[in-house]
Structures are given as structure tokens and as C-alpha cells.
Coordinates of C-alpha atoms and ligand atoms in Angstrom, one line a residue:
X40 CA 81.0 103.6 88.9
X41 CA 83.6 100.4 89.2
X42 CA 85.3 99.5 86.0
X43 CA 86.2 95.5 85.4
X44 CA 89.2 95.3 83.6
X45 CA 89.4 92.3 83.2
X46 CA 86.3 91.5 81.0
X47 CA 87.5 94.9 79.2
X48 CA 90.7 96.6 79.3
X49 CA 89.3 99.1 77.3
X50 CA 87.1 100.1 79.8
X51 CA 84.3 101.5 77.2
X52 CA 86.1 100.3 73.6
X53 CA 85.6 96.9 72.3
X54 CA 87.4 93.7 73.5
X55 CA 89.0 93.4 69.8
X56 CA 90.3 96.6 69.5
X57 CA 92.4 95.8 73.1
X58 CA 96.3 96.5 71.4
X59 CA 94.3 100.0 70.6
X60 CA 92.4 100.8 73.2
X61 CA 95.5 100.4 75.8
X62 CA 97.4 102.4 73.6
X63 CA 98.2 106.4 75.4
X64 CA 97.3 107.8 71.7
X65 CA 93.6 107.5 72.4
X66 CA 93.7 109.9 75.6
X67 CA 93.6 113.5 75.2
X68 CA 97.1 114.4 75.6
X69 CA 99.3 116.8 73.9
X70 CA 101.2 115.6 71.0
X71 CA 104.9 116.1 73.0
X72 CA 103.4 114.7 75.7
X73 CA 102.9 111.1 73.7
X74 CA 106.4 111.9 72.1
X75 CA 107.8 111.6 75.7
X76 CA 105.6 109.0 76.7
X77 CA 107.4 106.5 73.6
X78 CA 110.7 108.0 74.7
X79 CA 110.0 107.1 78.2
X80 CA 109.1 103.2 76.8
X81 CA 106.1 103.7 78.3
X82 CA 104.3 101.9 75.0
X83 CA 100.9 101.3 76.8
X84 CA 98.8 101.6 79.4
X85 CA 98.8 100.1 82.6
X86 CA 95.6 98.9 83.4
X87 CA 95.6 101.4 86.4
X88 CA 96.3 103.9 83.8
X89 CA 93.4 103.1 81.2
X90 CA 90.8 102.7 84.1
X91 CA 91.6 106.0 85.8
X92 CA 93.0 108.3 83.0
X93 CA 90.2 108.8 80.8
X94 CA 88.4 109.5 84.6
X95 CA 90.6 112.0 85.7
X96 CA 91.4 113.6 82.5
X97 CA 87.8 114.4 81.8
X98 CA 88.2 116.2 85.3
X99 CA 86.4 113.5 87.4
X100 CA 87.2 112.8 91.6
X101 CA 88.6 109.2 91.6
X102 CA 89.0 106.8 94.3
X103 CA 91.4 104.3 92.8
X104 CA 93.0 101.5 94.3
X105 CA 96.4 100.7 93.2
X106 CA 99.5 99.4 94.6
X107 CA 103.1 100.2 94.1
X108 CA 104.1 98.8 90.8
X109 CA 100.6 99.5 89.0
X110 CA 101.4 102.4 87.3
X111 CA 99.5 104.6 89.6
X112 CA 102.3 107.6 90.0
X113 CA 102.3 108.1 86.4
X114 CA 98.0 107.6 85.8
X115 CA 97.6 111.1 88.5
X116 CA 100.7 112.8 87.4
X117 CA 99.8 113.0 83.5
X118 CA 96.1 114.0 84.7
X119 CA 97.8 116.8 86.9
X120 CA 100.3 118.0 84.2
X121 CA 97.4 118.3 82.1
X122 CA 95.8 120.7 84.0
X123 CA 98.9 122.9 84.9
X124 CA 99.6 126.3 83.3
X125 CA 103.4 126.5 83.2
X126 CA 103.3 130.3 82.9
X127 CA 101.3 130.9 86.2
X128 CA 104.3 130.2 88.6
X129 CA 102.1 129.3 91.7
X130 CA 101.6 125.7 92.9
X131 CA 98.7 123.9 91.4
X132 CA 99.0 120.7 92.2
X133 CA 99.5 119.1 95.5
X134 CA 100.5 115.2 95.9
X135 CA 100.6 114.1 99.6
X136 CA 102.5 110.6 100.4
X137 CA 102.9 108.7 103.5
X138 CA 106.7 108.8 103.6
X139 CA 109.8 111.0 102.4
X140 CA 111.0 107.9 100.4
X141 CA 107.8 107.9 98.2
X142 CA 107.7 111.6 98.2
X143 CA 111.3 111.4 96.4
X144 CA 109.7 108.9 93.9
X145 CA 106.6 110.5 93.1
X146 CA 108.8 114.0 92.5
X147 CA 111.0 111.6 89.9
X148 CA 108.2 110.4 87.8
X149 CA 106.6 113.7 87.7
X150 CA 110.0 115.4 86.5
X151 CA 110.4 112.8 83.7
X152 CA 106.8 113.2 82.8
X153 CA 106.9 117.0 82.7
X154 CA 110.0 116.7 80.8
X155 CA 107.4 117.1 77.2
X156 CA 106.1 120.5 79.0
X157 CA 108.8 123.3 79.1
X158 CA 110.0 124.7 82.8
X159 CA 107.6 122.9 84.9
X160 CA 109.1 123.1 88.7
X161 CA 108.0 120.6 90.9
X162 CA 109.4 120.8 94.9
X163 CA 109.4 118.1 97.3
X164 CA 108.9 119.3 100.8
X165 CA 109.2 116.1 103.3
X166 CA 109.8 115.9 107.0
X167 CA 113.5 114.8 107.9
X168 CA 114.9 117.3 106.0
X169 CA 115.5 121.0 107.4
X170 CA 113.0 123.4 106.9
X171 CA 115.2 126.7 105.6
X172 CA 115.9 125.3 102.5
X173 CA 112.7 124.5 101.4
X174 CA 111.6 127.4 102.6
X175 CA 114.1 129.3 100.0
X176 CA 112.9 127.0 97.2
X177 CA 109.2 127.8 98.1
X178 CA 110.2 131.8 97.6
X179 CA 111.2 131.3 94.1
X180 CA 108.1 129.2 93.2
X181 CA 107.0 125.6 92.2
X182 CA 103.8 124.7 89.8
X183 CA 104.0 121.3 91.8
X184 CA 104.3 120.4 95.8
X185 CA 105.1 116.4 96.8
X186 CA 105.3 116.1 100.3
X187 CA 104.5 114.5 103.4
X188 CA 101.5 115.7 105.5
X189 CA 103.3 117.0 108.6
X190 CA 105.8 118.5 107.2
X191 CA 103.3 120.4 104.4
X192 CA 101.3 121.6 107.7
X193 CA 104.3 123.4 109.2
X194 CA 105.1 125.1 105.9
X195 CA 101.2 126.3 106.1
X196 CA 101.2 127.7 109.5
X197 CA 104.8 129.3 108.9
X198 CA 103.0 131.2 105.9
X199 CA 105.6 129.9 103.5
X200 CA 103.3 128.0 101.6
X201 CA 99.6 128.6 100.3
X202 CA 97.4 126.7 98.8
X203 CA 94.6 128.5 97.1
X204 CA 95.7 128.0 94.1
X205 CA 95.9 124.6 93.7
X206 CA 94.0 122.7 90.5
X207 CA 94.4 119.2 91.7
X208 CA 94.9 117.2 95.2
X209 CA 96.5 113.8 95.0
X210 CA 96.2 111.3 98.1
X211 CA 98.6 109.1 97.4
X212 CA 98.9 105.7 99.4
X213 CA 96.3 107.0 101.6
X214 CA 95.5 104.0 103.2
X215 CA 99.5 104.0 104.1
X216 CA 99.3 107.9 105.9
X217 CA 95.9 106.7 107.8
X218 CA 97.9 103.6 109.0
X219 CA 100.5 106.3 109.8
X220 CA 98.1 108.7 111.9
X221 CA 98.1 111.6 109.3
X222 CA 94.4 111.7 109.4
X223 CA 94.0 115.1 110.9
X224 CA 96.9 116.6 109.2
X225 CA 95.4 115.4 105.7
X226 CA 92.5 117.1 106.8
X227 CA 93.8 120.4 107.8
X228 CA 95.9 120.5 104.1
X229 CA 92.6 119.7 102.2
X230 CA 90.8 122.3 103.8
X231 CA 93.6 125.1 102.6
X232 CA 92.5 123.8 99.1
X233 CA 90.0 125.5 96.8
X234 CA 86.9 123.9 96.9
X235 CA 86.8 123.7 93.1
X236 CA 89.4 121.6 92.7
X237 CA 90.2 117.9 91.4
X238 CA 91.1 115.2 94.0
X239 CA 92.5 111.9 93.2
X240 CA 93.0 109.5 95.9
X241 CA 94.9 106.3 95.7
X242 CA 94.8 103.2 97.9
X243 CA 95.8 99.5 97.9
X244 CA 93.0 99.0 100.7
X245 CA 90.2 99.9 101.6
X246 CA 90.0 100.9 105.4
X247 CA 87.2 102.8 106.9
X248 CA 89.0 106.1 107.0
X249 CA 89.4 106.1 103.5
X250 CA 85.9 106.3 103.2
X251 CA 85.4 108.7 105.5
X252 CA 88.2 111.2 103.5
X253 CA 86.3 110.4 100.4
X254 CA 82.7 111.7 102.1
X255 CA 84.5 115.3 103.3
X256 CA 87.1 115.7 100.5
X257 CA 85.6 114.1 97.1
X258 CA 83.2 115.2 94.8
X259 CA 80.8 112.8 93.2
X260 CA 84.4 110.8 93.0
X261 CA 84.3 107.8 90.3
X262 CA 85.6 104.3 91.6
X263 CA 88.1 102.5 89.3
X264 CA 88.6 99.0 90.9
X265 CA 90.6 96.2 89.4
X266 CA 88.4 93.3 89.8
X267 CA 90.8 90.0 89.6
X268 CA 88.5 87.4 87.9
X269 CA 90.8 84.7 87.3
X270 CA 92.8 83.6 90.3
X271 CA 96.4 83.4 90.2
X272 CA 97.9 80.2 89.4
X273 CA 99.8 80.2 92.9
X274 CA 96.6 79.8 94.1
X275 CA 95.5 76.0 94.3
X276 CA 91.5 75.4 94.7
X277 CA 90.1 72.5 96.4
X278 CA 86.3 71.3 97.0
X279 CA 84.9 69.2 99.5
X280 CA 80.8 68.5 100.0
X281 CA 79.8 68.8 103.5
X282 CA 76.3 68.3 105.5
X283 CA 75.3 71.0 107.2
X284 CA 76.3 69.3 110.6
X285 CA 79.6 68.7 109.6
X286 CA 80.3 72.0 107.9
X287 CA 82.4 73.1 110.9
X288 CA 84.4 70.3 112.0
X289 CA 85.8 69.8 108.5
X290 CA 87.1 73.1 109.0
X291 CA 89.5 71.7 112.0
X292 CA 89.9 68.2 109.2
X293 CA 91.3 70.9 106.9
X294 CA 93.4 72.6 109.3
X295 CA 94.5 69.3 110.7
X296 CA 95.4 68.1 107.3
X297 CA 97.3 71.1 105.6
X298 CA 98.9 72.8 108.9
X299 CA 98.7 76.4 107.2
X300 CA 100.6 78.6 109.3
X301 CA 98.2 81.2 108.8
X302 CA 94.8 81.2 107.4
X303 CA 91.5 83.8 107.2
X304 CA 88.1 80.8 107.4
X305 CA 85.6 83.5 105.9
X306 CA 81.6 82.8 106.9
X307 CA 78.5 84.3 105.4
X308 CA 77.4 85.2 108.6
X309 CA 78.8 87.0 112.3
X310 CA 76.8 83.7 113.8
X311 CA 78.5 81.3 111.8
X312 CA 82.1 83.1 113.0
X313 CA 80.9 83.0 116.8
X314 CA 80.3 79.1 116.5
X315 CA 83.7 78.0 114.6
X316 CA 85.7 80.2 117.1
X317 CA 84.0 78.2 119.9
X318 CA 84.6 74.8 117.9
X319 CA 88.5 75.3 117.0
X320 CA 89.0 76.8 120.4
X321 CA 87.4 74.0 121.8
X322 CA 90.0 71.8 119.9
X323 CA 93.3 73.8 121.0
X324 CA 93.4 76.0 117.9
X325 CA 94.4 79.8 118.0
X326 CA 91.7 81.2 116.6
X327 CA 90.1 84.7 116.5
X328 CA 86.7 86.4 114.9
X329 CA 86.4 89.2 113.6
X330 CA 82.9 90.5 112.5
X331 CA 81.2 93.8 112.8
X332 CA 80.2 93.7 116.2
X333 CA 83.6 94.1 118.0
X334 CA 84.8 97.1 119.6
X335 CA 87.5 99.0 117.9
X336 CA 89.6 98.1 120.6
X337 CA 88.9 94.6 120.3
X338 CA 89.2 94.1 116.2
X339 CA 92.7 96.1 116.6
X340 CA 94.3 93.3 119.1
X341 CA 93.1 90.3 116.9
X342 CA 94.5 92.2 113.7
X343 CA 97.5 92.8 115.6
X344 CA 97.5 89.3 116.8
X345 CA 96.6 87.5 113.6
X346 CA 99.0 89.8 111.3
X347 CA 101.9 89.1 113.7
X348 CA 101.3 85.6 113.4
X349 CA 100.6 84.8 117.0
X350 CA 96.8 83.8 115.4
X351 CA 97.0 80.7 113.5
X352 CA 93.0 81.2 111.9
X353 CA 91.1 84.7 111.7
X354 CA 87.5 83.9 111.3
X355 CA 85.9 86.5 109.8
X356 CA 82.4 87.7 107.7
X357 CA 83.8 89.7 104.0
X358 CA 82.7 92.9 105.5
X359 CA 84.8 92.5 108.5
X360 CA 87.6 92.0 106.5
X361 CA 87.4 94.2 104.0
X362 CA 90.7 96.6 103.8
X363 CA 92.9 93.5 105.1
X364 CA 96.1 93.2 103.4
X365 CA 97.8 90.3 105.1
X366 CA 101.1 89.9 103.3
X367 CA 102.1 86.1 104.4
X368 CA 98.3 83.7 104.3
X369 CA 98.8 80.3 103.4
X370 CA 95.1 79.0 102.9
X371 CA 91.8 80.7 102.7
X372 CA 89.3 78.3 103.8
X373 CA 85.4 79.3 102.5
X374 CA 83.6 78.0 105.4
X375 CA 80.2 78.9 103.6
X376 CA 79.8 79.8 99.7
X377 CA 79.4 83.5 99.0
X378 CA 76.5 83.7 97.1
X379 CA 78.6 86.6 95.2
X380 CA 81.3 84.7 92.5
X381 CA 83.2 87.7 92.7
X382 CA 84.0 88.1 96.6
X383 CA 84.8 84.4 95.7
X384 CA 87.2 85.3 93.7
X385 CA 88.2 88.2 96.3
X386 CA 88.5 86.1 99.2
X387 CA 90.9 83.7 98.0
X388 CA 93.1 86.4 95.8
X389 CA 94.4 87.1 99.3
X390 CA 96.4 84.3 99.5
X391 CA 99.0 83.0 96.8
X392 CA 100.5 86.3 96.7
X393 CA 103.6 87.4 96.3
X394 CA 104.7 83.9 94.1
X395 CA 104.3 81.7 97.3
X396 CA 102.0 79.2 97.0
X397 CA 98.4 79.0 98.7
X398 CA 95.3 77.2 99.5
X399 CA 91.5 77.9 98.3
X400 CA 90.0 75.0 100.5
X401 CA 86.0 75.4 100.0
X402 CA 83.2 73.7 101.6
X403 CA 80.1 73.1 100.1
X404 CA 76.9 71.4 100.7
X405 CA 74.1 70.2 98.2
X406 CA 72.2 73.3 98.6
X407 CA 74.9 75.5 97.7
X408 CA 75.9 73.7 94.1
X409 CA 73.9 76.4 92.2
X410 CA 76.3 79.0 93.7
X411 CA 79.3 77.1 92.9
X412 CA 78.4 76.7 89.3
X413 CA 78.1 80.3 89.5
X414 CA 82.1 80.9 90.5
X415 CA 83.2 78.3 87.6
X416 CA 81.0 80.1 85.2
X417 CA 83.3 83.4 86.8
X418 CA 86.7 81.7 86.9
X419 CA 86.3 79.8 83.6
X420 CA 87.3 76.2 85.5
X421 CA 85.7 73.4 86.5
X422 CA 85.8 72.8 90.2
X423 CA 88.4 70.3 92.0
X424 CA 86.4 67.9 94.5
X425 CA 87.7 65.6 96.9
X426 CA 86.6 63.8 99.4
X427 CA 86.2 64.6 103.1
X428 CA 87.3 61.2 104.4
X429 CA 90.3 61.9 102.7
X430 CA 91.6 64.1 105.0
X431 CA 94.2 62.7 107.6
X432 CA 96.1 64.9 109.7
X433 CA 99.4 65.3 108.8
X434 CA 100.9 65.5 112.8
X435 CA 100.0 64.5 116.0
X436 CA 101.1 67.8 117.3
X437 CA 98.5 70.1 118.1
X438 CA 98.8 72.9 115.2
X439 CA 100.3 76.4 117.3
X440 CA 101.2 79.6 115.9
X441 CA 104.9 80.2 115.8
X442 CA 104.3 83.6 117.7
X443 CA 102.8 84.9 120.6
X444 CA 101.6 88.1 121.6
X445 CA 103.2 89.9 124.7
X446 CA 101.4 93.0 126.3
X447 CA 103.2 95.7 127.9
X448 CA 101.0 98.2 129.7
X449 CA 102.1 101.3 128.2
X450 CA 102.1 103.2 124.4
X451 CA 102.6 106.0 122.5
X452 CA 100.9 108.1 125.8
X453 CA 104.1 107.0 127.5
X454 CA 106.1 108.0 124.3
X455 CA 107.0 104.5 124.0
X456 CA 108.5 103.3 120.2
X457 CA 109.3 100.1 119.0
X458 CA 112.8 100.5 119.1
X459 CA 112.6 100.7 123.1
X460 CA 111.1 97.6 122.8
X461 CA 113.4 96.5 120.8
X462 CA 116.6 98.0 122.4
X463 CA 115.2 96.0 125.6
X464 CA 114.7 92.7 124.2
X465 CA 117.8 92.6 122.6
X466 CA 120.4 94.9 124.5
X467 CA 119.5 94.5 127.8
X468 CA 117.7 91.3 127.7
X469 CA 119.7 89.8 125.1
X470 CA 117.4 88.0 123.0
X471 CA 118.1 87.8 119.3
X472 CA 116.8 90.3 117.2
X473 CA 115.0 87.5 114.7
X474 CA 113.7 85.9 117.7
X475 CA 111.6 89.2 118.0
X476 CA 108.3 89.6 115.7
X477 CA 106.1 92.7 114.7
X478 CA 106.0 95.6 117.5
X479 CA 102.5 97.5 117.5
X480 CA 102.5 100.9 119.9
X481 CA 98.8 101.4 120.6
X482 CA 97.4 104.6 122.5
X483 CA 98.0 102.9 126.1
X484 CA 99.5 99.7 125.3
X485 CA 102.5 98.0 123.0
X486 CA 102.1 94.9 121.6
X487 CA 105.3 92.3 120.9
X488 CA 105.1 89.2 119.1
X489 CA 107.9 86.8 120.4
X490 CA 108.4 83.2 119.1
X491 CA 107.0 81.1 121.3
X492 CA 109.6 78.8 122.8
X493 CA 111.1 82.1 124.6
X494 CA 107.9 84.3 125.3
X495 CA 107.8 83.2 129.2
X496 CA 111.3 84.3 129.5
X497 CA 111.0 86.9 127.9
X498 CA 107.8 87.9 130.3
X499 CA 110.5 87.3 132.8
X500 CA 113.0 89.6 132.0
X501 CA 111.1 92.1 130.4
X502 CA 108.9 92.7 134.0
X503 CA 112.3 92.5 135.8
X504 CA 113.7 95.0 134.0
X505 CA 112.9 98.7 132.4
X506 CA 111.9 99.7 128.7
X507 CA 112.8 103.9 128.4
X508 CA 114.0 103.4 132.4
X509 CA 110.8 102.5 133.6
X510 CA 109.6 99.3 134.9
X511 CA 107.0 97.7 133.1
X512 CA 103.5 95.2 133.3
X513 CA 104.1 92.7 130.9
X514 CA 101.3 89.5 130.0
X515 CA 100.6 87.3 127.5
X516 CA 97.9 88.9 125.2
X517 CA 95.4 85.7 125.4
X518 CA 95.4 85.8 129.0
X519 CA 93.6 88.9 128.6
X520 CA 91.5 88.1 125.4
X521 CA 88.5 85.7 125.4
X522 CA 89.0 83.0 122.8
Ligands
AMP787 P1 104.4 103.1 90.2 O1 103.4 102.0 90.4 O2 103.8 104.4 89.9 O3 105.4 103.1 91.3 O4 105.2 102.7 88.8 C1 106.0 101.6 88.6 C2 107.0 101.7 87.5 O5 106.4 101.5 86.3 C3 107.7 103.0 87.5 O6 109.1 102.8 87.4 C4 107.2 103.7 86.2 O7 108.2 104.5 85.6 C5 106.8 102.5 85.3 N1 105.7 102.8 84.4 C6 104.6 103.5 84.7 N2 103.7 103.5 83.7 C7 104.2 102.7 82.7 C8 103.8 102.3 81.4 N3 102.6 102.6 80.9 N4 104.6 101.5 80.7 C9 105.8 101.1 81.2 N5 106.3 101.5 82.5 C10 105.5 102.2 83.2

């Protein structure tokens, strides 16, 4: 089940009664519990909060995506306080976060929240810190464990911690501790949980390993999904009709003409992304597809490449890019019309973000007007259109990426981090340190993104010199990639 918000807030109550239906009063909580909730000045619910807590407090599995900010700590902390029985001193709920910094939040927020029930103990055990300690705390007992996955794993194996009696597993961030490598260890802490239990797991995206959790850890689990309707207002929408046999050059007249620094061209299909690659390569663009049939090695170095902004277009079918979360995009360009208004509406939420400014730029041709009446009927706004032959590019200079990607042959197997990198490029080499974009460690390679008036130095003196004391292969990344 997916819950729209926005065409209810209520999720199940009527629009008119919104004020109402937002307010905490109308979940079953315990009377103190509301009390604390006013004194907190938490006066309604988030809309995380009203899409997810009647879910999890009826005792459903969730998979809910929300970001930092939403709400989200306090919509899986009231559901676990609810379940907890403060006069069993055991733990019987576990929250697991990507990082110790989180961990301290979460632990927070649950304290304040808890504050309505009397002597709930809640214990954050997080890598970084020494072990001992914790290991004291855990002997005098905790109704609630935050921590991060490694360091819950070593309490398991030293016997310090068990966890058969826990009511309810929160993933929090999960998308965050796959990103991080904590599959395995997530794994091996859920399967020291009862199986009957309530799991909640929370994301901003949607990467395949989430789903892949969801299928060995979740029970019948409920989806609450904040659908985004109306596009911000940072978002500015532009239409242009094509002919068919124009459709892809006007993408390079867009380009051309608003010189995005970055920008995701999404096509209906993986043939469509093949044959604008070959057209904007063919026309000195840096530009990269992404589609379901590449290799996982292969989708990695064009994330990597695009995200580091070494990639100034990433061509790429909705499925392929589902899970993306690209924080700087200044246009989305809808090569074809999604016959869906609301991937419409998804594809170009992903720029504008964050208060900057972006571009919707869509193409459409006669056939696809019925569709486009579709996504105004959605968005509530008539359509923008301009003409093609109004396009004039805005610079003679051919449009470059202000990065580009370096490879060094050599990753985590060599126990190489970004700060060796780092260390070598700026210490030793003596490049500055803004000069010096994302680092990515991969299994047997690292990946540098360097702006691109230095890179062939930097090729220089990196392969002249050592990273960790060893000599090292260094190339440019699209040496090695087709385009
Ligand atoms: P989070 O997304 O969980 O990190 O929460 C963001 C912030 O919003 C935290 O500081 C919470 O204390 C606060 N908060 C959570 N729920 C509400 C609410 N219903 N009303 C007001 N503030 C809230």
C-alpha cells in the first residue's frame, strides 16, 4: 500500500477535516504521552508521522522513505515506546543508524519522547567509543539499544548483548549504512532478533539493497511514500514541440542554450539512451547512460563520474535511476514524455532542490499532447511552450564538466582511504585542497575527481610519486570508459 499525502494528509479521513486529522489526538496514544507531545511543541503531525504512525502503531512492517528533517525519528520512536513494558528491564527495541552522530540523535529524541513514560532506559552503543563502558551500562540493563551495526555486532559475539527479546527493529537511514557497507552486519543483527517482531525501516532512497533487506527481514511490510504532486516553485518548467527526427538534437539546442553544469536527460526507453549518448558524444558532450543493461561495475563508474561532476549529462531510463539522490542537478531534461504524470512529477523533483534554482526542459511531439494534458491535469498548471528556433547557444565554448575523473589502480583491497589520496594531492603534491573533488575507494580501484585545468598534472605527479608509500597507476577515467 503507498499513501499520497498530498491529495490527503489524512491518509484515510476527509480532506476537510485536515487541522484534525493531522492532529496526534487521533492516534492511539496514551494520554501523558499527548501531554508531552504539546509540551514538546510538537502540535501536529508531520506528514511522515500521519502516513506511518497509524501503520506502525496498529503493529504493521513499514518501509518508509524519509529524510532528515521529516519527522521520521519521532514517527518509529512513539510506535516503539508504545510497545515497550517499562517493568521488563530487557531491551525491546533496537534502532540501528549508519553513524555515531545520528545514533546520539536518535537516543535524544527517544529520551524526550519517553520522558511521558516513567524510567525508560535507552543506551546508545556506537563504534568510536570504548567498548568497557558500554559493556558496564549493558549489565545494569536498557529497554532501548541505538547503535551502529559494527559496533552492535561485537557486543553480540562478546555475549554482552542479546537480542531475543526485542519487540521492534528500526533501520534507520538504511539506504545511508548500505552506502556504508553494513549490509552483512545488518544482517547478522536481524537474525539475533525474534522472528515475531515489528521492523520499521527508513530510507531517503530507494537502492536495490533496500529491497533486498525488505524481502529477508519484513513482514508483509506496508509502503508509506510521500508522492510530491506539485513541483517546487524553484523548479522552472519549459515545453518545446519536437518531430520525431529532431527529438534528439534539441536535446544538444537545450544543452547548448542553458549550459547546465549538470543535468539527468531521462528517455522512455534503454534504446532511446544508447542513441542520445552516441549523438551528444558525437558533438563533444560528456555524456554517460545509464540503463538496466550495464554491469554493476560499469553503472558504479558513471555514478561515480556523473555525481562528482566530471559527467556533464547522465542519460538514463526512470528505472535506472531510481534510488539517485544527486544533491547539485541544474536541469532535468524529459527527452520523451512519461506516459505516467507522476514519474513526471518525480523526474523533475530532482532538481530545484535545496532552494537553488532548476530546469524542467520537456520535449514533446504531437503524438504525445494527450500525455501532457495528463501532467497539467496532475500539477494543476498549464504548460509553458516555446519555441525551438528560439534556442541560441549561449557560448561558443564547447560545454565541459568542471571535473574530471582520475583512476588510480588500487582500493580498499590495498587498504587505501580517501585521506591517502588526499594527503597525496595536497601534502606531497601540493595541490589545493578545493582544487580536489569527491574521492570514491572501490574494491580494486579509487576514483578522484580533480578540476580540470590541473588533472594532467596532477596524473603527473601523482604516477611519480607514492599514495600510502607505494607507487601508483594513475589514468584518466574516460580513457578507459567508452563514451
Ligand atoms: P528528524 O527528521 O527526526 O530528524 O526530526 C527533525 C526535527 O523535528 C527534530 O528536531 C524533532 O524534534 C522535530 N519534530 C519531530 N516531529 C515534530 C512535530 N510533529 N512537530 C514539531 N517538531 C517535530
Amino acid at each position: 500500500m503507498s499513501q499520497d499525502l498530498s491529495r490527503d494528509p489524512s491518509a484515510g479521513d476527509t480532506p476537510a477535516a485536515a487541522p484534525a486529522a493531522l492532529s496526534f489526538s487521533r492516534l492511539p496514544l496514551a494520554p501523558a504521552t499527548l501531554a508531552n507531545l504539546q509540551q514538546l511543541g510538537y502540535e501536529e503531525m508531520t506528514p511522515i508521522q500521519a502516513a506511518s504512525l497509524p501503520l506502525a502503531l496498529a503493529g504493521h512492517d513499514l518501509i518508509a522513505q524519509a529524510k532528515t528533517g521529516s519527522g521520521k525519528t519521532a514517527a518509529f520512536s512513539l510506535a516503539l515506546l508504545s510497545r515497550l513494558d517499562a517493568r521488563r528491564l530487557s531491551p525491546q527495541a533496537l534502532v540501528l543508524c549508519p553513524t555515531r552522530e545520528l545514533a546520539e540523535q536518535v537516543t535524544q529524541e527517544i529520551r524526550r519522547l519517553a520522558r511521558a513514560q516513567e524510567n525508560v532506559k535507552v543506551l546508545a552503543l556506537c563504534g568510536g567509543a570504548p567498548i568497557r563502558p558500554q559493556v558496564a551500562s549493558l549489565e545494569h540493563g536498557a529497554h532501548i539499544v541505538v547503535g551502529t551495526p559494527g559496533r552492535l555486532l561485537d557486543h553480540i559475539e562478546r555475549g554482552s548483548l542479546a537480542l531475543d527479546t526485542i519487540g521492534t527493529l528500526v533501520l534507520d537511514e538504511a539506504d545511508r549504512m548500505l552506502d556504508m557497507g553494513f549490509f552483512e552486519d545488518i544482517v547478522a543483527v536481524a537474525r539475533q532478533c525474534p522472528k515475531e517482531r515489528q521492523t520499521l525501516l527508513f530510507s531517503a532512497t530507494y537502492p536495490e539493497g533496500i529491497e533486498k533487506l525488505s524481502r529477508q527481514f519484513l513482514r508483509e511490510p506496508k509502503q508509506v511514500k510521500l508522492v510530491e504532486r506539485h513541483a517546487p516553485l524553484t523548479i522552472r518548467q519549459r515545453w518545446y514541440e519536437v518531430r520525431e527526427e529532431e527529438r534528439l538534437h534539441a536535446v544538444s539546442l537545450l544543452l547548448k542554450a542553458y549550459r547546465p553544469a549538470s543535468t539527468i536527460a531521462f528517455c522512455n526507453t534503454k534504446q532511446q539512451c544508447r542513441d542520445l549518448v552516441d549523438v551528444l558524444s558525437a558533438q563533444g558532450f560528456a555524456a554517460l547512460a545509464l540503463h538496466g543493461d550495464l554491469e554493476q561495475r560499469e553503472r558504479d563508474q558513471v555514478l561515480i563520474q556523473f555525481a562528482n561532476r566530471s559527467c556533464s549529462v547522465l542519460v538514463a531510463t526512470d528505472v535506472a535511476a531510481r534510488g539517485l539522490d544527486i544533491a547539485q542537478l541544474e536541469a532535468v531534461i524529459n527527452v520523451d514524455v512519461t506516459p505516467e504524470p507522476d514519474v513526471h512529477v518525480h523526474r523533475i523533483g530532482r532538481t530545484g532542490r535545496a532552494g537553488e534554482e532548476g530546469w524542467a526542459l520537456n520535449l514533446a511531439s504531437l503524438d504525445e499532447m494527450g500525455r501532457v494534458g495528463a501532467i497539467e491535469q496532475v500539477q494543476g498548471r498549464e504548460s509553458e511552450w516555446h519555441p525551438l528556433s528560439e534556442l541560441k547557444a549561449a557560448s561558443d565554448e564547447p560545454l565541459l564538466p568542471p571535473m574530471v575523473t582520475l583512476q588510480i589502480l588500487g582500493g580498499r583491497k590495498e587498504k587505501i582511504r580517501p585521506g591517502d589520496v588526499l594527503g597525496a594531492l595536497t601534502k606531497d603534491a601540493g595541490f589545493a585542497g578545493a582544487q580536489i573533488g569527491k574521492i570514491n575507494v572501490t574494491d580494486f580501484h579509487t576514483y578522484v575527481a580533480v578540476e580540470r585545468g590541473i588533472a594532467k598534472d596532477v596524473v603527473r605527479k601523482l604516477s611519480a610519486g607514492t599514495v600510502k608509500g607505494k607507487r601508483v597507476k594513475v589514468r584518466f577515467l574516460d580513457e578507459v570508459t567508452q563514451r
